[in-house]
PDB file of C-alpha atoms in Angstrom:
ATOM      1  CA  MET Z   1     -15.314  40.687  53.976  1.00  0.00           C
ATOM      2  CA  PRO Z   2     -14.893  37.417  53.997  1.00  0.00           C
ATOM      3  CA  GLU Z   3     -12.164  35.469  56.645  1.00  0.00           C
ATOM      4  CA  SER Z   4      -9.662  33.898  53.941  1.00  0.00           C
ATOM      5  CA  THR Z   5      -8.198  30.533  55.844  1.00  0.00           C
ATOM      6  CA  ALA Z   6      -4.534  28.643  56.268  1.00  0.00           C
ATOM      7  CA  MET Z   7      -2.950  32.323  55.687  1.00  0.00           C
ATOM      8  CA  GLU Z   8      -0.167  30.832  57.588  1.00  0.00           C
ATOM      9  CA  LEU Z   9       3.565  30.930  56.312  1.00  0.00           C
ATOM     10  CA  VAL Z  10       6.405  27.985  56.798  1.00  0.00           C
ATOM     11  CA  THR Z  11       9.571  29.368  57.402  1.00  0.00           C
ATOM     12  CA  VAL Z  12      11.614  28.292  54.243  1.00  0.00           C
ATOM     13  CA  GLY Z  13      15.049  29.189  55.711  1.00  0.00           C
ATOM     14  CA  THR Z  14      16.941  31.589  58.354  1.00  0.00           C
ATOM     15  CA  VAL Z  15      18.832  34.981  57.971  1.00  0.00           C
ATOM     16  CA  GLU Z  16      22.354  34.252  59.101  1.00  0.00           C
ATOM     17  CA  SER Z  17      24.059  37.381  59.410  1.00  0.00           C
ATOM     18  CA  PRO Z  18      26.228  39.809  61.297  1.00  0.00           C
ATOM     19  CA  LEU Z  19      23.175  42.313  62.173  1.00  0.00           C
ATOM     20  CA  THR Z  20      21.122  41.518  65.396  1.00  0.00           C
ATOM     21  CA  ASP Z  21      20.483  45.448  66.060  1.00  0.00           C
ATOM     22  CA  ARG Z  22      17.485  46.722  64.431  1.00  0.00           C
ATOM     23  CA  ALA Z  23      18.615  50.347  65.321  1.00  0.00           C
ATOM     24  CA  ALA Z  24      22.116  49.551  64.007  1.00  0.00           C
ATOM     25  CA  ALA Z  25      20.921  47.595  60.708  1.00  0.00           C
ATOM     26  CA  PRO Z  26      21.132  49.731  57.652  1.00  0.00           C
ATOM     27  CA  LYS Z  27      17.322  50.719  56.282  1.00  0.00           C
ATOM     28  CA  GLN Z  28      18.250  49.070  52.662  1.00  0.00           C
ATOM     29  CA  GLY Z  29      20.529  46.163  51.238  1.00  0.00           C
ATOM     30  CA  ASP Z  30      22.442  48.963  49.381  1.00  0.00           C
ATOM     31  CA  GLU Z  31      23.043  51.886  52.083  1.00  0.00           C
ATOM     32  CA  GLY Z  32      26.041  49.031  54.068  1.00  0.00           C
ATOM     33  CA  ALA Z  33      24.758  45.858  54.399  1.00  0.00           C
ATOM     34  CA  PRO Z  34      27.540  43.263  55.242  1.00  0.00           C
ATOM     35  CA  GLU Z  35      26.988  39.875  53.019  1.00  0.00           C
ATOM     36  CA  ALA Z  36      24.662  37.205  54.482  1.00  0.00           C
ATOM     37  CA  TRP Z  37      24.060  33.174  54.640  1.00  0.00           C
ATOM     38  CA  LEU Z  38      20.725  31.921  53.915  1.00  0.00           C
ATOM     39  CA  ILE Z  39      20.120  28.483  55.059  1.00  0.00           C
ATOM     40  CA  PHE Z  40      17.530  27.073  54.327  1.00  0.00           C
ATOM     41  CA  ASP Z  41      15.246  23.612  55.602  1.00  0.00           C
ATOM     42  CA  GLN Z  42      16.102  20.284  53.855  1.00  0.00           C
ATOM     43  CA  ARG Z  43      12.546  19.970  53.373  1.00  0.00           C
ATOM     44  CA  PHE Z  44      12.674  22.686  50.367  1.00  0.00           C
ATOM     45  CA  ALA Z  45      16.258  21.865  48.975  1.00  0.00           C
ATOM     46  CA  ASP Z  46      14.227  21.585  45.287  1.00  0.00           C
ATOM     47  CA  ALA Z  47      12.217  24.640  45.291  1.00  0.00           C
ATOM     48  CA  LEU Z  48      15.913  25.884  44.897  1.00  0.00           C
ATOM     49  CA  TYR Z  49      17.201  24.079  41.970  1.00  0.00           C
ATOM     50  CA  GLY Z  50      18.554  26.107  39.508  1.00  0.00           C
ATOM     51  CA  ILE Z  51      19.601  29.067  41.340  1.00  0.00           C
ATOM     52  CA  ALA Z  52      24.017  30.007  41.042  1.00  0.00           C
ATOM     53  CA  ALA Z  53      26.089  32.523  41.723  1.00  0.00           C
ATOM     54  CA  GLY Z  54      26.126  36.044  40.333  1.00  0.00           C
ATOM     55  CA  ASP Z  55      21.732  35.127  39.418  1.00  0.00           C
ATOM     56  CA  ASP Z  56      20.095  38.507  42.103  1.00  0.00           C
ATOM     57  CA  LEU Z  57      17.114  37.200  43.558  1.00  0.00           C
ATOM     58  CA  LEU Z  58      13.923  39.133  45.430  1.00  0.00           C
ATOM     59  CA  LEU Z  59      13.890  37.706  48.814  1.00  0.00           C
ATOM     60  CA  LEU Z  60      11.251  37.655  51.169  1.00  0.00           C
ATOM     61  CA  THR Z  61      11.362  37.902  54.666  1.00  0.00           C
ATOM     62  CA  TRP Z  62       9.314  37.605  58.148  1.00  0.00           C
ATOM     63  CA  LEU Z  63      10.846  40.802  59.575  1.00  0.00           C
ATOM     64  CA  ASP Z  64       9.587  39.292  63.139  1.00  0.00           C
ATOM     65  CA  ARG Z  65      10.215  41.722  64.905  1.00  0.00           C
ATOM     66  CA  ALA Z  66       7.894  44.270  63.587  1.00  0.00           C
ATOM     67  CA  ASP Z  67       5.401  46.050  65.253  1.00  0.00           C
ATOM     68  CA  ARG Z  68       2.228  44.804  63.214  1.00  0.00           C
ATOM     69  CA  ASP Z  69      -0.151  47.833  65.060  1.00  0.00           C
ATOM     70  CA  VAL Z  70       1.757  50.422  63.424  1.00  0.00           C
ATOM     71  CA  LEU Z  71      -0.559  52.242  60.135  1.00  0.00           C
ATOM     72  CA  ARG Z  72       1.308  56.054  60.324  1.00  0.00           C
ATOM     73  CA  VAL Z  73       5.400  56.620  60.012  1.00  0.00           C
ATOM     74  CA  HIS Z  74       7.569  58.982  59.845  1.00  0.00           C
ATOM     75  CA  PRO Z  75       9.373  57.663  56.670  1.00  0.00           C
ATOM     76  CA  ARG Z  76      12.677  56.717  57.226  1.00  0.00           C
ATOM     77  CA  GLY Z  77      11.629  57.383  61.338  1.00  0.00           C
ATOM     78  CA  ASP Z  78      12.810  61.209  60.673  1.00  0.00           C
ATOM     79  CA  PRO Z  79      10.292  63.642  62.260  1.00  0.00           C
ATOM     80  CA  ALA Z  80      10.974  65.892  59.773  1.00  0.00           C
ATOM     81  CA  ASN Z  81       9.387  63.846  57.255  1.00  0.00           C
ATOM     82  CA  PRO Z  82       5.470  64.348  56.675  1.00  0.00           C
ATOM     83  CA  GLU Z  83       3.879  61.281  58.325  1.00  0.00           C
ATOM     84  CA  GLN Z  84       3.204  58.607  55.745  1.00  0.00           C
ATOM     85  CA  GLY Z  85       0.754  55.667  55.803  1.00  0.00           C
ATOM     86  CA  VAL Z  86       2.479  52.475  56.213  1.00  0.00           C
ATOM     87  CA  PHE Z  87       1.928  50.917  52.956  1.00  0.00           C
ATOM     88  CA  ASN Z  88       3.367  54.156  51.460  1.00  0.00           C
ATOM     89  CA  THR Z  89       6.898  53.495  52.806  1.00  0.00           C
ATOM     90  CA  ARG Z  90       9.148  50.399  53.297  1.00  0.00           C
ATOM     91  CA  SER Z  91       8.811  50.373  57.513  1.00  0.00           C
ATOM     92  CA  PRO Z  92       9.088  47.133  58.044  1.00  0.00           C
ATOM     93  CA  ASP Z  93       6.063  48.081  60.955  1.00  0.00           C
ATOM     94  CA  ARG Z  94       2.573  47.375  58.677  1.00  0.00           C
ATOM     95  CA  PRO Z  95      -0.068  44.623  59.456  1.00  0.00           C
ATOM     96  CA  ASN Z  96       1.913  41.828  57.624  1.00  0.00           C
ATOM     97  CA  PRO Z  97       5.410  42.870  57.996  1.00  0.00           C
ATOM     98  CA  VAL Z  98       6.422  40.665  54.715  1.00  0.00           C
ATOM     99  CA  GLY Z  99      10.235  42.377  54.251  1.00  0.00           C
ATOM    100  CA  LEU Z 100      10.733  42.957  50.655  1.00  0.00           C
ATOM    101  CA  HIS Z 101      14.679  42.391  49.383  1.00  0.00           C
ATOM    102  CA  ARG Z 102      16.771  42.292  46.310  1.00  0.00           C
ATOM    103  CA  VAL Z 103      20.138  40.460  46.888  1.00  0.00           C
ATOM    104  CA  THR Z 104      22.830  39.263  44.616  1.00  0.00           C
ATOM    105  CA  VAL Z 105      23.821  35.599  45.388  1.00  0.00           C
ATOM    106  CA  ILE Z 106      27.722  35.512  45.760  1.00  0.00           C
ATOM    107  CA  ALA Z 107      28.093  32.044  46.320  1.00  0.00           C
ATOM    108  CA  VAL Z 108      25.506  28.458  46.882  1.00  0.00           C
ATOM    109  CA  ASP Z 109      26.806  25.426  48.869  1.00  0.00           C
ATOM    110  CA  GLY Z 110      23.921  22.912  48.919  1.00  0.00           C
ATOM    111  CA  LEU Z 111      21.127  24.491  51.492  1.00  0.00           C
ATOM    112  CA  ARG Z 112      23.422  27.365  52.101  1.00  0.00           C
ATOM    113  CA  ILE Z 113      23.252  30.800  49.527  1.00  0.00           C
ATOM    114  CA  ARG Z 114      25.730  33.838  50.588  1.00  0.00           C
ATOM    115  CA  VAL Z 115      24.276  37.326  49.770  1.00  0.00           C
ATOM    116  CA  ARG Z 116      24.861  40.597  49.007  1.00  0.00           C
ATOM    117  CA  ASP Z 117      23.126  43.881  50.438  1.00  0.00           C
ATOM    118  CA  LEU Z 118      20.432  41.705  53.491  1.00  0.00           C
ATOM    119  CA  GLU Z 119      19.233  44.215  55.611  1.00  0.00           C
ATOM    120  CA  ALA Z 120      17.314  41.759  57.662  1.00  0.00           C
ATOM    121  CA  LEU Z 121      19.029  40.711  60.907  1.00  0.00           C
ATOM    122  CA  HIS Z 122      19.997  37.714  61.781  1.00  0.00           C
ATOM    123  CA  GLY Z 123      17.871  34.896  62.529  1.00  0.00           C
ATOM    124  CA  THR Z 124      14.889  36.462  60.274  1.00  0.00           C
ATOM    125  CA  PRO Z 125      12.523  33.584  58.437  1.00  0.00           C
ATOM    126  CA  ILE Z 126      12.832  33.448  55.092  1.00  0.00           C
ATOM    127  CA  ILE Z 127       9.683  32.716  53.030  1.00  0.00           C
ATOM    128  CA  ASP Z 128      10.652  32.853  49.770  1.00  0.00           C
ATOM    129  CA  VAL Z 129      12.875  33.806  47.431  1.00  0.00           C
ATOM    130  CA  LYS Z 130      11.831  34.926  43.976  1.00  0.00           C
ATOM    131  CA  PRO Z 131      13.699  36.403  41.172  1.00  0.00           C
ATOM    132  CA  PRO Z 132      12.957  39.313  39.230  1.00  0.00           C
ATOM    133  CA  LEU Z 133      10.774  40.317  36.253  1.00  0.00           C
ATOM    134  CA  GLY Z 134      13.465  40.647  33.197  1.00  0.00           C
ATOM    135  CA  GLY Z 135      12.149  41.973  29.948  1.00  0.00           C
ATOM    136  CA  ILE Z 136       9.030  39.955  28.481  1.00  0.00           C
ATOM    137  CA  GLU Z 137      11.340  39.037  26.458  1.00  0.00           C
ATOM    138  CA  GLU Z 138      13.299  36.940  28.542  1.00  0.00           C
ATOM    139  CA  ARG Z 139      10.889  35.281  30.220  1.00  0.00           C
TER     140      ARG Z 139
ATOM    141  CA  MET B   1      15.411  24.997  62.669  1.00  0.00           C
ATOM    142  CA  PRO B   2      13.646  25.908  65.325  1.00  0.00           C
ATOM    143  CA  GLU B   3       9.621  26.684  64.774  1.00  0.00           C
ATOM    144  CA  SER B   4       8.699  30.468  64.184  1.00  0.00           C
ATOM    145  CA  THR B   5       5.476  31.160  65.626  1.00  0.00           C
ATOM    146  CA  ALA B   6       2.445  34.065  64.463  1.00  0.00           C
ATOM    147  CA  MET B   7       3.715  33.652  60.949  1.00  0.00           C
ATOM    148  CA  GLU B   8      -0.571  34.071  60.465  1.00  0.00           C
ATOM    149  CA  LEU B   9      -1.773  36.675  57.958  1.00  0.00           C
ATOM    150  CA  VAL B  10      -4.162  39.710  57.869  1.00  0.00           C
ATOM    151  CA  THR B  11      -6.505  40.067  55.153  1.00  0.00           C
ATOM    152  CA  VAL B  12      -5.859  43.746  54.141  1.00  0.00           C
ATOM    153  CA  GLY B  13      -8.006  43.901  51.339  1.00  0.00           C
ATOM    154  CA  THR B  14      -9.549  42.196  48.050  1.00  0.00           C
ATOM    155  CA  VAL B  15      -8.779  42.394  44.800  1.00  0.00           C
ATOM    156  CA  GLU B  16     -12.208  43.366  42.481  1.00  0.00           C
ATOM    157  CA  SER B  17     -10.953  42.352  39.035  1.00  0.00           C
ATOM    158  CA  PRO B  18     -13.018  40.080  35.340  1.00  0.00           C
ATOM    159  CA  LEU B  19     -10.252  38.116  35.707  1.00  0.00           C
ATOM    160  CA  THR B  20     -11.572  35.024  37.489  1.00  0.00           C
ATOM    161  CA  ASP B  21      -9.578  32.002  36.342  1.00  0.00           C
ATOM    162  CA  ARG B  22      -6.104  31.011  36.202  1.00  0.00           C
ATOM    163  CA  ALA B  23      -5.895  28.805  33.819  1.00  0.00           C
ATOM    164  CA  ALA B  24      -7.299  32.354  31.363  1.00  0.00           C
ATOM    165  CA  ALA B  25      -5.145  34.465  33.170  1.00  0.00           C
ATOM    166  CA  PRO B  26      -1.859  36.667  31.609  1.00  0.00           C
ATOM    167  CA  LYS B  27       1.854  35.059  33.677  1.00  0.00           C
ATOM    168  CA  GLN B  28       2.514  38.707  34.801  1.00  0.00           C
ATOM    169  CA  GLY B  29       1.036  42.052  34.771  1.00  0.00           C
ATOM    170  CA  ASP B  30       2.301  43.441  31.715  1.00  0.00           C
ATOM    171  CA  GLU B  31       1.269  40.656  29.651  1.00  0.00           C
ATOM    172  CA  GLY B  32      -2.026  41.752  29.277  1.00  0.00           C
ATOM    173  CA  ALA B  33      -3.551  42.480  32.305  1.00  0.00           C
ATOM    174  CA  PRO B  34      -6.938  44.008  32.565  1.00  0.00           C
ATOM    175  CA  GLU B  35      -7.594  47.255  34.988  1.00  0.00           C
ATOM    176  CA  ALA B  36      -8.394  45.689  38.460  1.00  0.00           C
ATOM    177  CA  TRP B  37      -9.610  47.578  42.008  1.00  0.00           C
ATOM    178  CA  LEU B  38      -7.897  47.218  45.284  1.00  0.00           C
ATOM    179  CA  ILE B  39     -10.632  47.290  48.072  1.00  0.00           C
ATOM    180  CA  PHE B  40      -9.616  47.750  51.234  1.00  0.00           C
ATOM    181  CA  ASP B  41     -10.851  46.889  54.843  1.00  0.00           C
ATOM    182  CA  GLN B  42     -11.764  50.008  57.020  1.00  0.00           C
ATOM    183  CA  ARG B  43      -9.701  48.993  60.198  1.00  0.00           C
ATOM    184  CA  PHE B  44      -6.258  49.345  57.329  1.00  0.00           C
ATOM    185  CA  ALA B  45      -7.970  53.145  56.156  1.00  0.00           C
ATOM    186  CA  ASP B  46      -4.874  55.015  57.643  1.00  0.00           C
ATOM    187  CA  ALA B  47      -1.760  52.813  55.993  1.00  0.00           C
ATOM    188  CA  LEU B  48      -3.446  54.010  52.334  1.00  0.00           C
ATOM    189  CA  TYR B  49      -2.580  57.723  53.908  1.00  0.00           C
ATOM    190  CA  GLY B  50      -0.096  59.088  50.778  1.00  0.00           C
ATOM    191  CA  ILE B  51      -1.232  56.921  47.518  1.00  0.00           C
ATOM    192  CA  ALA B  52      -2.525  58.779  45.217  1.00  0.00           C
ATOM    193  CA  ALA B  53      -3.065  58.339  41.439  1.00  0.00           C
ATOM    194  CA  GLY B  54       0.124  57.900  39.076  1.00  0.00           C
ATOM    195  CA  ASP B  55       2.236  56.498  41.860  1.00  0.00           C
ATOM    196  CA  ASP B  56       3.777  52.479  41.301  1.00  0.00           C
ATOM    197  CA  LEU B  57       2.951  50.269  44.030  1.00  0.00           C
ATOM    198  CA  LEU B  58       4.139  46.770  44.673  1.00  0.00           C
ATOM    199  CA  LEU B  59       1.565  44.436  46.037  1.00  0.00           C
ATOM    200  CA  LEU B  60       1.530  41.397  47.256  1.00  0.00           C
ATOM    201  CA  THR B  61      -1.631  39.030  47.571  1.00  0.00           C
ATOM    202  CA  TRP B  62      -1.791  35.835  48.858  1.00  0.00           C
ATOM    203  CA  LEU B  63      -2.641  33.282  46.302  1.00  0.00           C
ATOM    204  CA  ASP B  64      -4.761  31.376  47.514  1.00  0.00           C
ATOM    205  CA  ARG B  65      -5.234  28.915  44.165  1.00  0.00           C
ATOM    206  CA  ALA B  66      -1.795  27.799  44.877  1.00  0.00           C
ATOM    207  CA  ASP B  67      -0.377  24.632  45.727  1.00  0.00           C
ATOM    208  CA  ARG B  68       2.248  24.944  48.727  1.00  0.00           C
ATOM    209  CA  ASP B  69       3.748  21.219  47.829  1.00  0.00           C
ATOM    210  CA  VAL B  70       4.716  22.049  44.555  1.00  0.00           C
ATOM    211  CA  LEU B  71       8.757  22.242  44.451  1.00  0.00           C
ATOM    212  CA  ARG B  72       9.861  21.940  40.500  1.00  0.00           C
ATOM    213  CA  VAL B  73       8.201  22.791  38.091  1.00  0.00           C
ATOM    214  CA  HIS B  74       8.442  23.966  33.743  1.00  0.00           C
ATOM    215  CA  PRO B  75       9.094  27.359  33.902  1.00  0.00           C
ATOM    216  CA  ARG B  76       5.817  29.400  32.398  1.00  0.00           C
ATOM    217  CA  GLY B  77       4.352  26.185  32.577  1.00  0.00           C
ATOM    218  CA  ASP B  78       6.118  24.992  29.019  1.00  0.00           C
ATOM    219  CA  PRO B  79       7.300  21.433  29.284  1.00  0.00           C
ATOM    220  CA  ALA B  80       9.993  22.489  26.211  1.00  0.00           C
ATOM    221  CA  ASN B  81      11.477  25.175  29.443  1.00  0.00           C
ATOM    222  CA  PRO B  82      13.763  23.152  32.255  1.00  0.00           C
ATOM    223  CA  GLU B  83      12.346  21.844  35.125  1.00  0.00           C
ATOM    224  CA  GLN B  84      13.946  24.948  37.564  1.00  0.00           C
ATOM    225  CA  GLY B  85      13.220  24.906  41.395  1.00  0.00           C
ATOM    226  CA  VAL B  86      10.450  27.337  42.354  1.00  0.00           C
ATOM    227  CA  PHE B  87      12.442  29.756  44.190  1.00  0.00           C
ATOM    228  CA  ASN B  88      13.601  30.120  40.839  1.00  0.00           C
ATOM    229  CA  THR B  89      10.985  31.155  38.914  1.00  0.00           C
ATOM    230  CA  ARG B  90       8.013  33.704  39.497  1.00  0.00           C
ATOM    231  CA  SER B  91       5.163  29.943  39.760  1.00  0.00           C
ATOM    232  CA  PRO B  92       1.795  30.466  42.036  1.00  0.00           C
ATOM    233  CA  ASP B  93       3.094  26.702  43.425  1.00  0.00           C
ATOM    234  CA  ARG B  94       5.638  27.467  46.309  1.00  0.00           C
ATOM    235  CA  PRO B  95       5.179  26.422  49.690  1.00  0.00           C
ATOM    236  CA  ASN B  96       4.130  30.282  50.822  1.00  0.00           C
ATOM    237  CA  PRO B  97       2.405  31.503  47.732  1.00  0.00           C
ATOM    238  CA  VAL B  98       2.835  35.386  48.253  1.00  0.00           C
ATOM    239  CA  GLY B  99       2.380  37.125  44.898  1.00  0.00           C
ATOM    240  CA  LEU B 100       4.678  40.336  44.126  1.00  0.00           C
ATOM    241  CA  HIS B 101       2.882  42.700  41.089  1.00  0.00           C
ATOM    242  CA  ARG B 102       4.150  45.859  40.005  1.00  0.00           C
ATOM    243  CA  VAL B 103       1.291  48.004  39.546  1.00  0.00           C
ATOM    244  CA  THR B 104       0.083  51.899  38.767  1.00  0.00           C
ATOM    245  CA  VAL B 105      -2.238  53.370  40.141  1.00  0.00           C
ATOM    246  CA  ILE B 106      -4.741  55.037  38.445  1.00  0.00           C
ATOM    247  CA  ALA B 107      -7.398  56.310  41.027  1.00  0.00           C
ATOM    248  CA  VAL B 108      -7.847  56.046  44.866  1.00  0.00           C
ATOM    249  CA  ASP B 109     -11.366  56.426  46.296  1.00  0.00           C
ATOM    250  CA  GLY B 110     -11.516  56.229  49.543  1.00  0.00           C
ATOM    251  CA  LEU B 111     -10.802  52.579  50.432  1.00  0.00           C
ATOM    252  CA  ARG B 112     -10.487  51.334  47.003  1.00  0.00           C
ATOM    253  CA  ILE B 113      -7.681  52.270  44.281  1.00  0.00           C
ATOM    254  CA  ARG B 114      -7.925  51.522  40.882  1.00  0.00           C
ATOM    255  CA  VAL B 115      -4.803  49.942  39.406  1.00  0.00           C
ATOM    256  CA  ARG B 116      -3.395  48.823  35.772  1.00  0.00           C
ATOM    257  CA  ASP B 117      -1.504  45.717  35.377  1.00  0.00           C
ATOM    258  CA  LEU B 118      -2.450  43.567  37.708  1.00  0.00           C
ATOM    259  CA  GLU B 119      -3.024  39.339  36.643  1.00  0.00           C
ATOM    260  CA  ALA B 120      -4.357  37.937  40.352  1.00  0.00           C
ATOM    261  CA  LEU B 121      -7.968  36.814  40.368  1.00  0.00           C
ATOM    262  CA  HIS B 122     -10.629  37.765  41.541  1.00  0.00           C
ATOM    263  CA  GLY B 123     -11.621  37.495  45.290  1.00  0.00           C
ATOM    264  CA  THR B 124      -7.350  37.133  45.968  1.00  0.00           C
ATOM    265  CA  PRO B 125      -6.654  38.713  49.594  1.00  0.00           C
ATOM    266  CA  ILE B 126      -3.892  40.704  49.634  1.00  0.00           C
ATOM    267  CA  ILE B 127      -1.790  41.199  52.767  1.00  0.00           C
ATOM    268  CA  ASP B 128       1.032  44.406  52.196  1.00  0.00           C
ATOM    269  CA  VAL B 129       1.288  47.163  49.401  1.00  0.00           C
ATOM    270  CA  LYS B 130       5.284  49.286  49.387  1.00  0.00           C
ATOM    271  CA  PRO B 131       5.982  51.521  47.259  1.00  0.00           C
ATOM    272  CA  PRO B 132       9.058  50.469  45.053  1.00  0.00           C
ATOM    273  CA  LEU B 133      12.871  51.699  45.808  1.00  0.00           C
ATOM    274  CA  GLY B 134      13.923  54.263  44.367  1.00  0.00           C
ATOM    275  CA  GLY B 135      17.165  55.151  44.117  1.00  0.00           C
ATOM    276  CA  ILE B 136      19.431  56.040  46.888  1.00  0.00           C
ATOM    277  CA  GLU B 137      19.392  59.347  46.763  1.00  0.00           C
ATOM    278  CA  GLU B 138      15.037  59.553  46.419  1.00  0.00           C
ATOM    279  CA  ARG B 139      14.934  57.351  50.165  1.00  0.00           C
TER     280      ARG B 139
END
């Protein structure tokens, strides 16, 4: 396989959250995650244009505390669950630890966006934001 | 903002598709995309364990033909659509051009996975695969 060049991510923002400990964080955002702030870098302000309170968003993060050498896990960290390849789980440990989170926007304040249902830890780098795809007729 | 270190992606596989031209490709996978193969690198074989025909998967790719300097676009490339920040669109042009695709597995043949509904172009690097989250009771 040819090596790809320039697959280097830039940090576009950072998560501000009360969650600081991976062991104590909920495994998914809808399992009791607190509200959090997304703090964007001024350079990317234009990319936020149009995002408003009430929107659902897909947030992509870089799970900087993940182990990139893990290829198989017991799902949800439970030894009773048969081992699976990480590509068949939502484990943060994986070759490219990109987190994918569905959040709801509570408020927009310039470069700061308040969201609900985010299980990412404080300080997690944000790499991308996308709207979820609705039905074909809504695009 | 502190610079994050080591946000360097590795290619875990590559898309083999009849689609070679961005202008001719459908904008989303459910808008007439052909079937495609995902060809994984041997090093990541263990990470695929458990994936089977019939599964729905979220595929993350590196959209290597995107323009990373674009911050605002007319959605779907239509000048009649008011300009939006790229984080409020599914434009491939964005600071970190990570593609997010929902596909259905048709067949698994070792390191090769045949999928339906993938609009990514031939040669696009694959960076991650995740199952979609079902309801809480299914996790």
